[in-house]
Amino acid sequence: MLLKSNGRDMQLSESKNQWVWLPEVRRFTEALMSIATISPDAAGENECAALIADLLSEGNGLQPEMWLTDDGRANVACLLVGEHPQTTKQTVLVMGHYDTVGVKEFKALDPLTNGRIAFAPTQLRAVLSQKLNHSPTTDEEEVWQDLNEQVDGEWAWLFGRGSCDMKSGVAINIALMRHLWTIRQQLRGNVLFVACPDEENESIGVRAAVQRLLDARDEYALDYLGLINTDYAAPRNHTDNGRSIYVGTVGKLLPAFYILGVPTHVGEPFRGVDAGQIAAEIVRRVNLNAELCDRWVREDPEHEKEMRMETGVPPITLKVRDLKSGYNVQTAAEAFVYINWLTYTTTPAEALEVMMNEARQALKATLDHRNQQYQLFNKSGELPTQF
């Protein structure tokens, strides 16, 4: 839920003019947000791709092109070549994705259109203000404060789907390209813009873009220096109000567990093994387990003897459920869990071994608990009279 200006518009000053960032970025962000791009949605994503191309080339000589994926969606690419007399082939990429997740969370605010108010920041602000106007709960107090915060007479925050993740980031890249076009004679290198679809689903966009990036490198003899991804960054804790730039990459693994239990009737609970209980134990062991945070230790180039450690966030459960199709009086025969795990140095093979060990320990703990409870149950009362 962005944009916030921290009391001033970000500006680039030139001798003859002053180019203002925030109004441009806000305008582009709201324009991109107005188009539903819930991945996978080829029609919506392609409509947004066309708008990105239009915004890039509006009133200048930028020439964006569409790099199509196999299923007909479009990566928007635009190469800006520096025109300084001493320009080189060195090239920086700026990249983002323009698809989003769904809007189910907004349906309560907008039941008639199934939450599409998420794509209209002005309307959404009005509805949220009306809803919270009387007596916001403790959980809603921060939202209420954000709704009413102003900077220089403008609302400080922009609400809606894609405002953070990451149409504002794409808008920043568009604004940057438009500005760099005006000073291209000063650029001693190139900038390559890419905006991708389908990041939230199967990453079809960026996977298709990789080959086209290699083709562009070969065709124009580009020397890729690095890539800037303008996705949002989350605060490390409630006191973190700063802005951070992260260098490097993070791996994303999705360990999945299929649990096969032994179903039993509820009248004979100890005759079986509940798959749901095993799944719950896996979640208990792994979810938010700080000991499983991946760490990257690197030397500080300015202080050779000092080591710096970066720590990734712990694993977090994305889905846990049994696989029953409806109600019955049996315990769950099957269950399924998958977990998000961000990594720095852990390889997939190493991660698999860690998660297999967690699964083994979860199974053992579940069976041990079951057996202990069975012993207690047997001691808790008299057996039925036998005939």
XYZ file of C-alpha atoms in Angstrom:
387
model
C 0.000 0.000 0.000
C 2.234 2.676 -1.395
C 3.045 5.586 -2.369
C 4.459 7.671 0.429
C 6.614 10.681 -0.231
C 8.211 11.182 3.218
C 7.489 14.896 3.104
C 8.828 15.801 -0.302
C 8.696 14.769 -3.916
C 11.789 13.008 -5.140
C 13.422 15.200 -7.742
C 16.226 15.263 -10.266
C 17.443 18.798 -10.822
C 18.762 19.920 -14.188
C 20.183 23.311 -15.102
C 17.140 24.252 -17.165
C 14.347 22.389 -15.434
C 13.343 20.375 -12.423
C 11.918 16.957 -13.144
C 9.504 15.785 -10.438
C 9.165 12.067 -9.772
C 6.241 11.485 -7.471
C 3.315 12.887 -9.506
C 4.506 10.974 -12.590
C 4.955 7.737 -10.671
C 1.565 8.135 -8.986
C -0.161 8.770 -12.321
C 1.450 5.749 -13.939
C 0.745 3.555 -10.907
C -2.956 4.390 -10.827
C -3.223 3.853 -14.582
C -1.625 0.412 -14.311
C -3.720 -0.486 -11.257
C -6.929 0.304 -13.145
C -6.387 -2.792 -15.308
C -7.062 -6.168 -13.679
C -4.035 -8.396 -14.251
C -4.762 -11.339 -11.968
C -2.352 -13.964 -13.234
C -2.919 -16.011 -15.305
C -5.172 -13.734 -17.369
C -3.859 -13.226 -20.896
C -6.459 -10.605 -21.827
C -5.882 -8.412 -18.770
C -2.128 -8.835 -18.773
C -1.850 -7.996 -22.472
C -4.034 -4.915 -22.007
C -1.673 -3.767 -19.274
C 1.355 -4.556 -21.453
C -0.060 -2.312 -24.180
C -0.561 0.487 -21.641
C 3.028 0.120 -20.404
C 4.265 0.456 -23.982
C 2.084 3.543 -24.496
C 3.310 5.183 -21.281
C 6.918 4.486 -22.198
C 6.660 6.058 -25.648
C 4.252 8.900 -24.791
C 5.752 12.133 -26.148
C 9.258 10.805 -26.764
C 11.278 8.566 -29.047
C 11.387 5.433 -26.915
C 10.484 2.347 -28.944
C 9.164 -0.470 -26.745
C 8.527 -3.891 -28.236
C 6.639 -6.998 -27.165
C 8.506 -10.205 -26.418
C 5.759 -12.818 -26.545
C 5.620 -15.915 -24.382
C 4.539 -19.284 -25.769
C 0.981 -18.721 -24.511
C 0.669 -15.293 -26.140
C 1.335 -12.992 -23.208
C 3.824 -10.164 -23.537
C 7.021 -9.038 -21.911
C 7.415 -5.327 -22.625
C 11.022 -4.496 -23.518
C 12.627 -1.164 -24.341
C 16.308 -0.489 -24.988
C 17.580 3.044 -24.409
C 20.981 3.537 -26.027
C 23.238 6.186 -24.529
C 24.384 8.887 -26.957
C 27.382 10.312 -25.106
C 30.453 10.584 -27.377
C 32.246 8.143 -25.074
C 29.350 5.750 -24.685
C 30.021 2.040 -24.178
C 28.074 -1.185 -24.546
C 27.678 -1.451 -20.791
C 24.005 -2.009 -19.992
C 21.890 -1.990 -16.848
C 18.538 -3.775 -16.807
C 15.522 -2.440 -14.914
C 12.833 -5.030 -14.425
C 9.488 -5.663 -12.781
C 6.271 -7.634 -13.176
C 2.839 -6.194 -13.799
C 0.561 -9.107 -12.867
C -1.001 -9.443 -9.415
C -2.640 -11.947 -7.129
C -6.427 -11.989 -6.764
C -8.776 -9.633 -4.934
C -10.750 -12.036 -2.753
C -9.837 -9.987 0.331
C -11.656 -6.970 -1.142
C -15.005 -8.707 -1.753
C -16.387 -7.715 1.641
C -15.866 -4.063 0.680
C -17.301 -4.509 -2.803
C -19.610 -7.558 -2.983
C -21.442 -6.470 -6.143
C -18.333 -6.620 -8.340
C -16.437 -9.315 -6.421
C -13.816 -6.937 -5.100
C -12.936 -5.035 -8.257
C -12.830 -1.875 -6.161
C -9.249 -3.021 -5.492
C -8.359 -1.583 -8.913
C -9.790 1.872 -8.118
C -7.650 3.540 -5.416
C -9.818 6.661 -5.047
C -13.033 4.670 -4.580
C -11.285 2.209 -2.296
C -10.045 5.023 -0.077
C -13.593 6.372 0.251
C -15.031 2.963 1.146
C -12.290 2.250 3.691
C -12.735 5.701 5.239
C -16.473 5.169 5.569
C -16.019 1.697 7.048
C -13.460 2.809 9.632
C -14.854 6.270 10.307
C -16.679 5.511 13.543
C -14.551 3.330 15.789
C -11.703 1.418 14.198
C -10.572 -1.633 16.132
C -7.040 -1.928 17.440
C -6.082 -3.974 14.373
C -7.550 -1.313 12.081
C -5.989 1.687 13.818
C -2.815 1.663 11.687
C -4.899 1.559 8.492
C -7.016 4.438 9.782
C -3.910 6.505 10.480
C -2.518 5.780 7.010
C -5.835 6.734 5.411
C -5.698 10.151 7.021
C -2.005 10.932 6.674
C -1.210 13.772 4.295
C 2.010 15.270 2.984
C 1.914 18.733 1.425
C -1.855 18.472 1.041
C -1.718 15.101 -0.763
C -2.684 11.693 0.571
C 0.508 9.978 1.700
C -0.597 6.425 0.938
C -2.153 4.729 -2.079
C -4.366 1.702 -1.458
C -5.291 -1.099 -3.845
C -4.190 -4.302 -5.511
C -0.771 -3.942 -7.102
C 0.074 -0.665 -5.394
C 3.070 -2.307 -3.735
C 3.506 -5.590 -5.556
C 4.505 -4.181 -7.878
C 2.837 -1.786 -10.299
C 4.385 1.151 -8.472
C 7.759 -0.454 -9.178
C 6.963 -0.741 -12.881
C 5.745 2.869 -12.789
C 9.084 3.948 -11.315
C 10.905 2.192 -14.143
C 8.674 3.848 -16.744
C 9.302 7.277 -15.212
C 13.027 6.561 -15.078
C 13.167 5.560 -18.749
C 11.223 8.652 -19.791
C 13.618 10.880 -17.867
C 16.741 9.129 -19.135
C 15.483 9.656 -22.678
C 15.638 13.407 -22.102
C 19.299 13.190 -21.031
C 20.393 10.358 -23.336
C 23.267 12.495 -24.675
C 24.787 12.277 -21.184
C 24.514 8.493 -20.887
C 27.749 6.555 -21.300
C 25.911 3.259 -21.392
C 22.513 1.730 -22.041
C 19.411 0.903 -20.037
C 17.167 -2.035 -20.928
C 13.627 -1.974 -19.510
C 11.669 -5.223 -19.134
C 8.192 -5.669 -17.610
C 6.965 -9.252 -17.253
C 3.614 -11.017 -16.857
C 2.903 -14.084 -14.718
C 5.326 -13.590 -11.833
C 2.622 -14.566 -9.344
C 1.809 -17.887 -10.998
C 4.451 -19.831 -12.938
C 6.986 -17.128 -13.908
C 6.278 -17.736 -17.589
C 7.111 -14.111 -18.386
C 10.624 -13.917 -16.999
C 11.477 -17.451 -18.104
C 10.574 -16.495 -21.665
C 12.454 -13.205 -21.326
C 15.759 -14.885 -20.476
C 16.340 -16.138 -24.020
C 15.318 -12.803 -25.506
C 17.769 -11.041 -23.185
C 20.530 -13.325 -24.427
C 19.475 -12.658 -28.026
C 19.522 -8.878 -27.432
C 22.939 -9.128 -25.826
C 24.312 -10.910 -28.882
C 22.515 -8.748 -31.458
C 23.626 -5.411 -29.976
C 26.880 -6.619 -28.338
C 25.588 -5.512 -24.943
C 27.665 -5.895 -21.797
C 25.181 -6.594 -19.009
C 26.425 -5.088 -15.742
C 23.492 -5.980 -13.541
C 19.752 -5.845 -12.988
C 17.637 -3.600 -10.774
C 14.343 -5.102 -9.619
C 11.993 -2.452 -8.209
C 9.716 -4.773 -6.253
C 8.697 -3.618 -2.792
C 10.814 -4.263 0.312
C 9.220 -5.093 3.656
C 10.414 -3.645 6.974
C 12.440 -6.004 9.175
C 10.401 -5.049 12.252
C 7.850 -2.496 13.497
C 10.540 0.135 14.129
C 12.087 -0.119 10.658
C 10.910 3.010 8.821
C 13.861 3.371 6.478
C 14.376 2.475 2.849
C 16.763 -0.307 1.924
C 18.499 -1.413 -1.246
C 19.276 -5.117 -1.320
C 22.188 -6.439 -3.371
C 22.246 -9.985 -4.700
C 19.575 -12.593 -5.223
C 17.459 -14.834 -3.028
C 16.380 -18.351 -3.911
C 12.750 -19.363 -3.454
C 12.008 -22.996 -2.650
C 8.573 -24.541 -2.124
C 9.002 -27.782 -0.152
C 5.832 -29.878 -0.385
C 4.750 -32.791 1.805
C 2.208 -35.466 0.911
C 1.154 -37.300 4.061
C -0.448 -40.747 3.923
C -2.105 -41.771 7.159
C -4.202 -44.726 8.295
C -7.872 -43.700 8.429
C -10.075 -44.929 11.235
C -13.613 -44.386 12.480
C -13.985 -41.715 15.152
C -15.210 -44.399 17.549
C -11.831 -46.145 17.305
C -9.398 -43.203 17.170
C -6.319 -45.182 18.232
C -6.738 -47.800 15.503
C -5.482 -45.368 12.850
C -3.003 -42.558 12.293
C -4.443 -39.129 11.459
C -2.705 -37.600 8.421
C -3.887 -34.190 9.587
C -2.030 -34.566 12.882
C 1.209 -35.408 11.061
C 0.702 -32.366 8.826
C 0.120 -30.199 11.894
C 3.344 -31.466 13.474
C 5.309 -30.671 10.305
C 3.892 -27.141 10.376
C 4.668 -26.805 14.098
C 8.282 -27.840 13.539
C 9.006 -25.850 10.380
C 6.768 -22.794 10.417
C 8.671 -19.644 11.522
C 11.550 -21.818 12.734
C 14.396 -19.298 12.994
C 16.924 -22.138 13.190
C 16.069 -22.920 9.567
C 16.822 -19.382 8.353
C 19.434 -19.520 5.621
C 22.483 -17.349 6.195
C 25.114 -15.842 3.969
C 28.443 -14.904 5.510
C 30.660 -12.626 3.471
C 33.762 -10.601 4.073
C 33.510 -6.835 4.289
C 35.795 -5.560 1.503
C 36.660 -2.467 3.550
C 37.538 -4.480 6.651
C 39.142 -7.724 5.550
C 39.048 -9.330 8.979
C 35.403 -8.490 9.623
C 32.658 -10.850 8.522
C 29.114 -9.781 7.775
C 26.168 -12.116 8.033
C 22.866 -11.712 6.232
C 19.943 -13.799 7.438
C 16.932 -14.766 5.371
C 13.421 -14.952 6.777
C 12.335 -18.302 8.252
C 10.151 -20.799 6.379
C 6.429 -20.040 6.404
C 3.493 -22.303 5.578
C 1.484 -21.357 2.496
C -0.990 -24.229 2.523
C -2.035 -27.049 4.834
C -5.135 -29.201 4.412
C -6.444 -32.728 4.379
C -7.572 -34.202 1.079
C -11.111 -35.189 2.042
C -13.687 -34.389 -0.619
C -16.508 -34.030 1.903
C -17.720 -34.856 5.408
C -17.369 -38.340 6.857
C -16.658 -39.877 10.254
C -13.193 -41.123 9.376
C -9.949 -39.432 10.252
C -8.005 -37.974 7.346
C -6.285 -40.551 5.166
C -4.252 -37.948 3.267
C -2.966 -34.441 3.870
C -0.859 -31.910 2.017
C 1.475 -29.132 3.136
C 3.665 -26.728 1.224
C 6.035 -24.180 2.647
C 7.844 -21.120 1.322
C 11.569 -21.112 2.067
C 13.898 -18.318 0.946
C 17.536 -19.322 0.607
C 20.956 -17.754 0.056
C 23.383 -20.668 -0.152
C 21.377 -23.821 0.579
C 21.113 -26.005 -2.512
C 17.869 -27.801 -3.449
C 19.484 -31.131 -2.539
C 20.498 -29.807 0.879
C 17.060 -28.284 1.407
C 15.402 -31.593 0.532
C 17.490 -33.418 3.121
C 16.608 -30.835 5.797
C 12.897 -31.095 5.068
C 12.986 -34.903 4.913
C 14.563 -34.897 8.362
C 11.850 -32.549 9.640
C 9.216 -34.900 8.197
C 10.837 -37.927 9.870
C 10.940 -36.119 13.200
C 7.335 -34.976 12.786
C 6.185 -38.539 12.089
C 8.094 -39.891 15.093
C 6.710 -37.165 17.377
C 3.163 -37.841 16.193
C 3.431 -41.603 16.736
C 5.085 -41.133 20.137
C 2.295 -38.756 21.192
C -0.344 -41.190 19.918
C 1.170 -44.070 21.869
C 1.460 -42.005 25.061
C -2.159 -40.932 24.809
C -3.207 -44.529 24.151
C -1.530 -45.647 27.368
C -3.210 -42.847 29.317
C -6.564 -43.688 27.757
C -6.279 -47.339 28.754
C -5.655 -46.306 32.355
C -8.447 -43.748 32.470
C -11.435 -46.015 33.081
C -12.802 -49.516 33.335
C -13.259 -51.745 30.310
C -16.821 -52.585 29.236
C -18.396 -55.655 30.840
C -17.785 -58.764 28.736
C -20.607 -61.225 28.012
